[in-house]
mmCIF file of C-alpha atoms in Angstrom:
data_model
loop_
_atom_site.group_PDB
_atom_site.id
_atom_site.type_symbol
_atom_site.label_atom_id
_atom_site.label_comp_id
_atom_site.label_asym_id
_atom_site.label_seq_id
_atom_site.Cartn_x
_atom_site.Cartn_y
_atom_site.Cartn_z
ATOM 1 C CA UNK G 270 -35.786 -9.974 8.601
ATOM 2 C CA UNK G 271 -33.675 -10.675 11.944
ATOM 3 C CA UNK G 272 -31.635 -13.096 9.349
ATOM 4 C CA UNK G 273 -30.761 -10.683 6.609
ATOM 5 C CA UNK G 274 -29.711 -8.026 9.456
ATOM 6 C CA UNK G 275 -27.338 -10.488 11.030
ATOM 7 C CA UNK G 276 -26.019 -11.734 7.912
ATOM 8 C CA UNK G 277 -25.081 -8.115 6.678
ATOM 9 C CA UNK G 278 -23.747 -6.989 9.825
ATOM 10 C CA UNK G 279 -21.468 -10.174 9.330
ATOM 11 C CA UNK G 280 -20.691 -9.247 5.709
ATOM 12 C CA UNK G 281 -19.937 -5.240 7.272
ATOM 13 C CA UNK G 282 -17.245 -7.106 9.950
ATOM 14 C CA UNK G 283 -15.618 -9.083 7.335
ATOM 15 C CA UNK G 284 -14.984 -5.842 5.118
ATOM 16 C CA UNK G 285 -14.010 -3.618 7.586
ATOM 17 C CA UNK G 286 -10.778 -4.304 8.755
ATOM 18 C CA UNK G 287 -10.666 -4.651 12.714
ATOM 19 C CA UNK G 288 -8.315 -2.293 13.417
ATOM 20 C CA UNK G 289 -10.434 0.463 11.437
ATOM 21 C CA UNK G 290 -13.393 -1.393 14.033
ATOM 22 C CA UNK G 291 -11.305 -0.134 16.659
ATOM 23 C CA UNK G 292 -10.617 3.288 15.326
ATOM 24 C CA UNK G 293 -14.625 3.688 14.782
ATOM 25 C CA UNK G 294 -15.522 2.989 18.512
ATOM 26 C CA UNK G 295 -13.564 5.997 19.278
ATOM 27 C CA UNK G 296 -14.296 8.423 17.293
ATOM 28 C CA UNK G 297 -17.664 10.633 17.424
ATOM 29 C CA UNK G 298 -20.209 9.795 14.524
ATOM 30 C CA UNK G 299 -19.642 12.765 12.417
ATOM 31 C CA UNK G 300 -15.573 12.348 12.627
ATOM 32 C CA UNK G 301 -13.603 11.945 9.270
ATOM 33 C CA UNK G 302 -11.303 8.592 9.292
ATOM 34 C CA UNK G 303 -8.752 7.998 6.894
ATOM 35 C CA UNK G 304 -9.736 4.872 5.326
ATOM 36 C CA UNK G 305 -7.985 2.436 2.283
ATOM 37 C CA UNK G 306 -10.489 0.588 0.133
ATOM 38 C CA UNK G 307 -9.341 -2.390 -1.630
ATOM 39 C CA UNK G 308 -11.241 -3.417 -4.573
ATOM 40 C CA UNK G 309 -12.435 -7.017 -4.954
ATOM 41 C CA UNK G 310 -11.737 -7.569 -8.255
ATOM 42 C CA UNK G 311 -8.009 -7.441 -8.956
ATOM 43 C CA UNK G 312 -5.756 -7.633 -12.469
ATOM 44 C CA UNK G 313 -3.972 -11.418 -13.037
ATOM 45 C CA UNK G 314 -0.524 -10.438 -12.344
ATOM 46 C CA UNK G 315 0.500 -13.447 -14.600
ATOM 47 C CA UNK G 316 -1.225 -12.726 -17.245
ATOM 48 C CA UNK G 317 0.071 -9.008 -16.928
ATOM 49 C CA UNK G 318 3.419 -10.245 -16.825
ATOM 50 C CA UNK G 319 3.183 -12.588 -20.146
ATOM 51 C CA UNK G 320 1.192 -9.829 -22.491
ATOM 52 C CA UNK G 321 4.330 -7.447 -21.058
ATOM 53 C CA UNK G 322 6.762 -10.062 -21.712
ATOM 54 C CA UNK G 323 5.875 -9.340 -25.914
ATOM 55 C CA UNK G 324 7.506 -5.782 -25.385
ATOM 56 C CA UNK G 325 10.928 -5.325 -26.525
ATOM 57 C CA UNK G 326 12.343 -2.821 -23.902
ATOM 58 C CA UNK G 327 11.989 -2.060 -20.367
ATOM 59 C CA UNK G 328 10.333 1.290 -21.233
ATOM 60 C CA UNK G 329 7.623 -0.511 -23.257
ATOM 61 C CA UNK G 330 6.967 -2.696 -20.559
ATOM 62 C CA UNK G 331 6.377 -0.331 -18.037
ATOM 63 C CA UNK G 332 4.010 2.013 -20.404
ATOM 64 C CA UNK G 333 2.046 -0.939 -21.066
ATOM 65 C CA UNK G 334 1.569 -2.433 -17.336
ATOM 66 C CA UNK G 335 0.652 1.414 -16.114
ATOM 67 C CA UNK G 336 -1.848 2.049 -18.839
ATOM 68 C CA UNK G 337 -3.181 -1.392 -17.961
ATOM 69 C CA UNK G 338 -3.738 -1.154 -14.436
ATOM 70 C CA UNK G 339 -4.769 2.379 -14.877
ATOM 71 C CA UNK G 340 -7.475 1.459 -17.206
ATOM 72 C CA UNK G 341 -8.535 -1.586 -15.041
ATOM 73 C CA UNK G 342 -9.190 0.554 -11.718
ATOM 74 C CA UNK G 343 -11.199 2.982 -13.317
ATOM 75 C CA UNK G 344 -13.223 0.361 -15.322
ATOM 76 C CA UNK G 345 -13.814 -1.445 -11.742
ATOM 77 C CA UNK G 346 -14.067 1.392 -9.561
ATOM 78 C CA UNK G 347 -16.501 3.325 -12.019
ATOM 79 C CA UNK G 348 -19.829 2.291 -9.599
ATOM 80 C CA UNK G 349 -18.104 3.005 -6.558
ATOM 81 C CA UNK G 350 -16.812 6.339 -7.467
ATOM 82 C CA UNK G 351 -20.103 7.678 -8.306
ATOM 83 C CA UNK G 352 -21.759 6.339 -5.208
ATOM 84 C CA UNK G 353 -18.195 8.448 -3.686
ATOM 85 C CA UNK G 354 -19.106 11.000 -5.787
ATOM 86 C CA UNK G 355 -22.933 11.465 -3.829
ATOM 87 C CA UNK G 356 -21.331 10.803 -0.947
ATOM 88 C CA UNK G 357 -18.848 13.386 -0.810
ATOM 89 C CA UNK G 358 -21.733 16.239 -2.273
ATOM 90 C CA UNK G 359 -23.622 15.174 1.636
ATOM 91 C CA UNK G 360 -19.937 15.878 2.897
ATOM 92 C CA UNK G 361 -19.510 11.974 4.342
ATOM 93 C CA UNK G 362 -15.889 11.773 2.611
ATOM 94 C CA UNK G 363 -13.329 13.647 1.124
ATOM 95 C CA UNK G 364 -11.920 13.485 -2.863
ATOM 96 C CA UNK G 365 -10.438 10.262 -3.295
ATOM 97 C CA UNK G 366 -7.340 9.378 -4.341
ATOM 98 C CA UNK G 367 -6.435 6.836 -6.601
ATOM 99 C CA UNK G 368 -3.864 3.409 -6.037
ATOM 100 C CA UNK G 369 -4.656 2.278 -9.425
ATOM 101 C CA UNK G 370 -1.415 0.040 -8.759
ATOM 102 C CA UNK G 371 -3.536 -2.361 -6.237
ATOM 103 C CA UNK G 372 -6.926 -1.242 -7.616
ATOM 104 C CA UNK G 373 -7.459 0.913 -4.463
ATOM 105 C CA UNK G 374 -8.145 4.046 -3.399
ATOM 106 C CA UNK G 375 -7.519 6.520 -0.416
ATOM 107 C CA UNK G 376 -9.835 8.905 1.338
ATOM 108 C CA UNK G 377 -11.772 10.442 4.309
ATOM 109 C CA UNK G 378 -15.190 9.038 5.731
ATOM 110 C CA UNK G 379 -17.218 8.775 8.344
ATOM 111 C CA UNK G 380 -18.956 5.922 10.536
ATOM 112 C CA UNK G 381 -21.977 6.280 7.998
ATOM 113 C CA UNK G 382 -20.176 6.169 4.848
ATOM 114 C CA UNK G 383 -17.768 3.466 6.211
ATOM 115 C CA UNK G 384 -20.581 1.039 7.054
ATOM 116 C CA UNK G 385 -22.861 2.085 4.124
ATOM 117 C CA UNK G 386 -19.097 0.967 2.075
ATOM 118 C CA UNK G 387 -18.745 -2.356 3.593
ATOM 119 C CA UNK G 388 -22.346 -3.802 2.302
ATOM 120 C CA UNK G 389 -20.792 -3.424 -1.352
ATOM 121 C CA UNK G 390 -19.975 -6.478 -3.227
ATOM 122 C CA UNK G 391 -17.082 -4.877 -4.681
ATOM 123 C CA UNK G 392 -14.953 -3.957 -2.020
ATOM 124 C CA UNK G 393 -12.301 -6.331 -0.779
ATOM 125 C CA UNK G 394 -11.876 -4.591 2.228
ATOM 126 C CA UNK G 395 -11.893 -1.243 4.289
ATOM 127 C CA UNK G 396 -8.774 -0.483 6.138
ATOM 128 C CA UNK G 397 -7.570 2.084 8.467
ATOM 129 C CA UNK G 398 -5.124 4.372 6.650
ATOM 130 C CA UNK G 399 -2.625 5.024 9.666
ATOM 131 C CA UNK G 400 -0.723 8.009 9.676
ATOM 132 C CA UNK G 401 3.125 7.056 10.939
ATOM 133 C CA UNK G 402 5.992 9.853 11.916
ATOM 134 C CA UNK G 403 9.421 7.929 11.867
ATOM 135 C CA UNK G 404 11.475 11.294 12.536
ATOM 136 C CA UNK G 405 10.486 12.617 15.575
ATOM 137 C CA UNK G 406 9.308 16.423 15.868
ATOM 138 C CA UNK G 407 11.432 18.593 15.979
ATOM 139 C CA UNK G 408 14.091 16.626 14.124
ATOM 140 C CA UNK G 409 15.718 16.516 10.624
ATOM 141 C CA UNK G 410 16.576 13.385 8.831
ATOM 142 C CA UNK G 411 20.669 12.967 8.652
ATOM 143 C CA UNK G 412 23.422 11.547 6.886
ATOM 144 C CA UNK G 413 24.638 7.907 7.856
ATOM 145 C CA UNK G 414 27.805 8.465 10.087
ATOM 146 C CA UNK G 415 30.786 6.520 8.808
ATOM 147 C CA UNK G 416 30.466 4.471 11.683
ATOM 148 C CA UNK G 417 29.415 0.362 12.216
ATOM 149 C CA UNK G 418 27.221 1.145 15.499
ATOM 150 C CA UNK G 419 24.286 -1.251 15.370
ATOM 151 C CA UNK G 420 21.215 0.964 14.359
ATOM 152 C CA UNK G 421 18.210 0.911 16.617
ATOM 153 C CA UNK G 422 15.745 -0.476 13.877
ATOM 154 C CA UNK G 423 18.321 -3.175 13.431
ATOM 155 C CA UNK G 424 18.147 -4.300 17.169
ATOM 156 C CA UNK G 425 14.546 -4.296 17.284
ATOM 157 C CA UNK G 426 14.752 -6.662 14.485
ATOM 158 C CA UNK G 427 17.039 -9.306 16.643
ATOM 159 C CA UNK G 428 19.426 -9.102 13.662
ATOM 160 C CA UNK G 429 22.397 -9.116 16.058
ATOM 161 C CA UNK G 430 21.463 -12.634 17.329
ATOM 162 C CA UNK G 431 20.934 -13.802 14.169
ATOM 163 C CA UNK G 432 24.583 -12.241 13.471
ATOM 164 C CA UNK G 433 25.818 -14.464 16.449
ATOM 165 C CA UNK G 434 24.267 -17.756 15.011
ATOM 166 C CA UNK G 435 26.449 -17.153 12.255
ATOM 167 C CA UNK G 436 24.095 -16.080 9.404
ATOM 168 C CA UNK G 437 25.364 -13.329 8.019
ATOM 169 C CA UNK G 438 24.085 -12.933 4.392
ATOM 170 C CA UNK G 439 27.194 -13.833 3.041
ATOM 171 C CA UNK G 440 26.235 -14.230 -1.169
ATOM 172 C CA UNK G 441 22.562 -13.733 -0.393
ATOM 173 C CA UNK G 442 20.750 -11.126 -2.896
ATOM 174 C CA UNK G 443 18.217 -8.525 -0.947
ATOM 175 C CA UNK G 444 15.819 -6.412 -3.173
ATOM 176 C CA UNK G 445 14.390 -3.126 -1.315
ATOM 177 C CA UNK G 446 11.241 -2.373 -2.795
ATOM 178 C CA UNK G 447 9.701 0.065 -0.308
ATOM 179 C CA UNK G 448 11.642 3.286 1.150
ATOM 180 C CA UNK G 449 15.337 1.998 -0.690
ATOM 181 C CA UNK G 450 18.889 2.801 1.061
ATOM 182 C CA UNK G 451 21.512 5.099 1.040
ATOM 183 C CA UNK G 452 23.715 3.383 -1.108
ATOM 184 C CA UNK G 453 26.411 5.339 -0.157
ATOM 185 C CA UNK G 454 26.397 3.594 3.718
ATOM 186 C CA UNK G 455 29.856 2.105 5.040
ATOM 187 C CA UNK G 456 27.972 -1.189 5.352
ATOM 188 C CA UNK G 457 26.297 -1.404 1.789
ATOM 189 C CA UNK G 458 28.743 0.723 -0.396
ATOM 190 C CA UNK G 459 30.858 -2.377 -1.195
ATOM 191 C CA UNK G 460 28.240 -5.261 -1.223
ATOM 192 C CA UNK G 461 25.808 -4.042 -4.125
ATOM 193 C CA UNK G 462 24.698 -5.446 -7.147
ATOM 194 C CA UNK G 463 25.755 -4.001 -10.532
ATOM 195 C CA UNK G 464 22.885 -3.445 -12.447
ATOM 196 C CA UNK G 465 24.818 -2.298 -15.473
ATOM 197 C CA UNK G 466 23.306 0.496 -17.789
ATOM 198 C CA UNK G 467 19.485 -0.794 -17.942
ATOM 199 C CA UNK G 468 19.338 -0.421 -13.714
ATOM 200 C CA UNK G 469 21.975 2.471 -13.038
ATOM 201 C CA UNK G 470 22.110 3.243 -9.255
ATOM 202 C CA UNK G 471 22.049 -0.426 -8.231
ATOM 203 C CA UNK G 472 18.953 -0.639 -9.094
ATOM 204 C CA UNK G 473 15.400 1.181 -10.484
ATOM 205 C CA UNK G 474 13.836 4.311 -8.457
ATOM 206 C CA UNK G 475 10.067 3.414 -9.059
#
C-alpha cells in the first residue's frame, strides 16, 4: 500500500506541470484554476501531412486536416469528457473548451479535480493556463509611428547586439505564426515575401 501511494503521487507530479504545482499551493481548496490538459495520445503529423498531400487545392487540404483533427480529439477525449462531464454536475470545473488542433482542452478546476486528473493514463499533462495583459490598463493599442526607434520588446530580446555583430537578416526568410505583424511597418513594408494570389497579404491569416 505505502508503494502504490508513492508511485501515484509520482505519476500526479509528472502530469501536473510545476508551475500549475505552484499555483495550487496558493490557492484555497475550493478555488477555480485555469488549467490546459494535453492529451497523451496525439495525431502523426506526417502521416497527416502525406494523406493531405492527395488533395488538389489548398482549400481541400485544410477541410481535410480540420475534420481530421476534429474527429481525432473527440474520439480520444470521449472518456475524459464524461468523467468532465460528472465533474462539472459536483461544480469541480467549468465547461470545457476544446483545442482540437493539439488534442487539448481548456477549463476551470479545482485542487480535487486537478489531482483526481493527473492519475489518468490519458493525459499528457496539466498545465497552468496563465492569463497575460500586454497593453497595460488603461491603454489602447496604436498605430506603428513612422519612426526606426528600437522597440522595447526588441531590446529585451538583445537584438541590438546581435545588430552590432553584424547579423542582420540580410536574405533570411522569417514566418510569424503566432500574433502576425503590421505589414504596413516602416521596417517590414519593403522586405516581405510575395505570396502571389494563393497567400494574398504576404501570407495566410489562420
Amino acid at each position: 500500500f505505502p508503494y502504490t501511494t508513492l508511485f501515484r503521487s509520482s505519476i500526479a507530479q509528472a502530469v501536473i506541470d510545476p508551475l500549475l504545482s505552484e499555483e495550487m499551493d496558493r490557492r484555497n481548496d475550493d478555488e477555480q484554476i485555469r488549467v490546459i490538459v494535453i492529451m497523451k495520445s496525439q495525431y502523426n503529423r506526417t502521416q497527416l501531412n502525406r494523406s493531405a498531400d492527395y488533395y488538389a487545392t489548398r482549400a481541400e487540404r485544410r477541410a481535410y486536416v480540420v475534420s481530421e483533427l476534429k474527429a481525432f480529439a473527440e474520439a480520444s477525449q470521449f472518456d475524459l469528457r464524461r468523467t468532465l462531464d460528472e465533474m462539472q454536475r459536483n461544480g469541480l470545473t467549468t465547461e470545457p473548451t476544446i483545442l482540437w488542433m493539439a488534442n487539448a482542452m481548456s477549463f476551470e478546476a479545482n485542487k480535487t479535480a486537478i489531482q483526481a486528473l493527473s492519475q489518468r493514463n490519458d493525459i499528457e499533462i496539466i498545465g497552468y493556463a496563465i492569463e497575460r495583459n500586454w497593453i497595460p490598463d488603461g491603454e489602447e493599442a496604436r498605430p506603428a509611428a513612422a519612426t526606426r526607434e528600437i522597440t522595447p520588446n526588441v531590446l529585451q530580446v538583445n537584438a541590438n547586439q546581435v545588430w552590432d555583430l553584424g547579423y542582420t537578416g540580410e536574405g533570411v526568410i522569417v514566418a510569424v505564426v503566432d500574433t502576425g505583424v503590421n505589414y504596413n511597418h516602416l521596417d517590414v513594408a519593403d522586405h516581405l515575401w510575395d505570396g502571389g494570389e494563393e497567400f494574398p497579404h504576404y501570407g495566410y491569416d489562420i
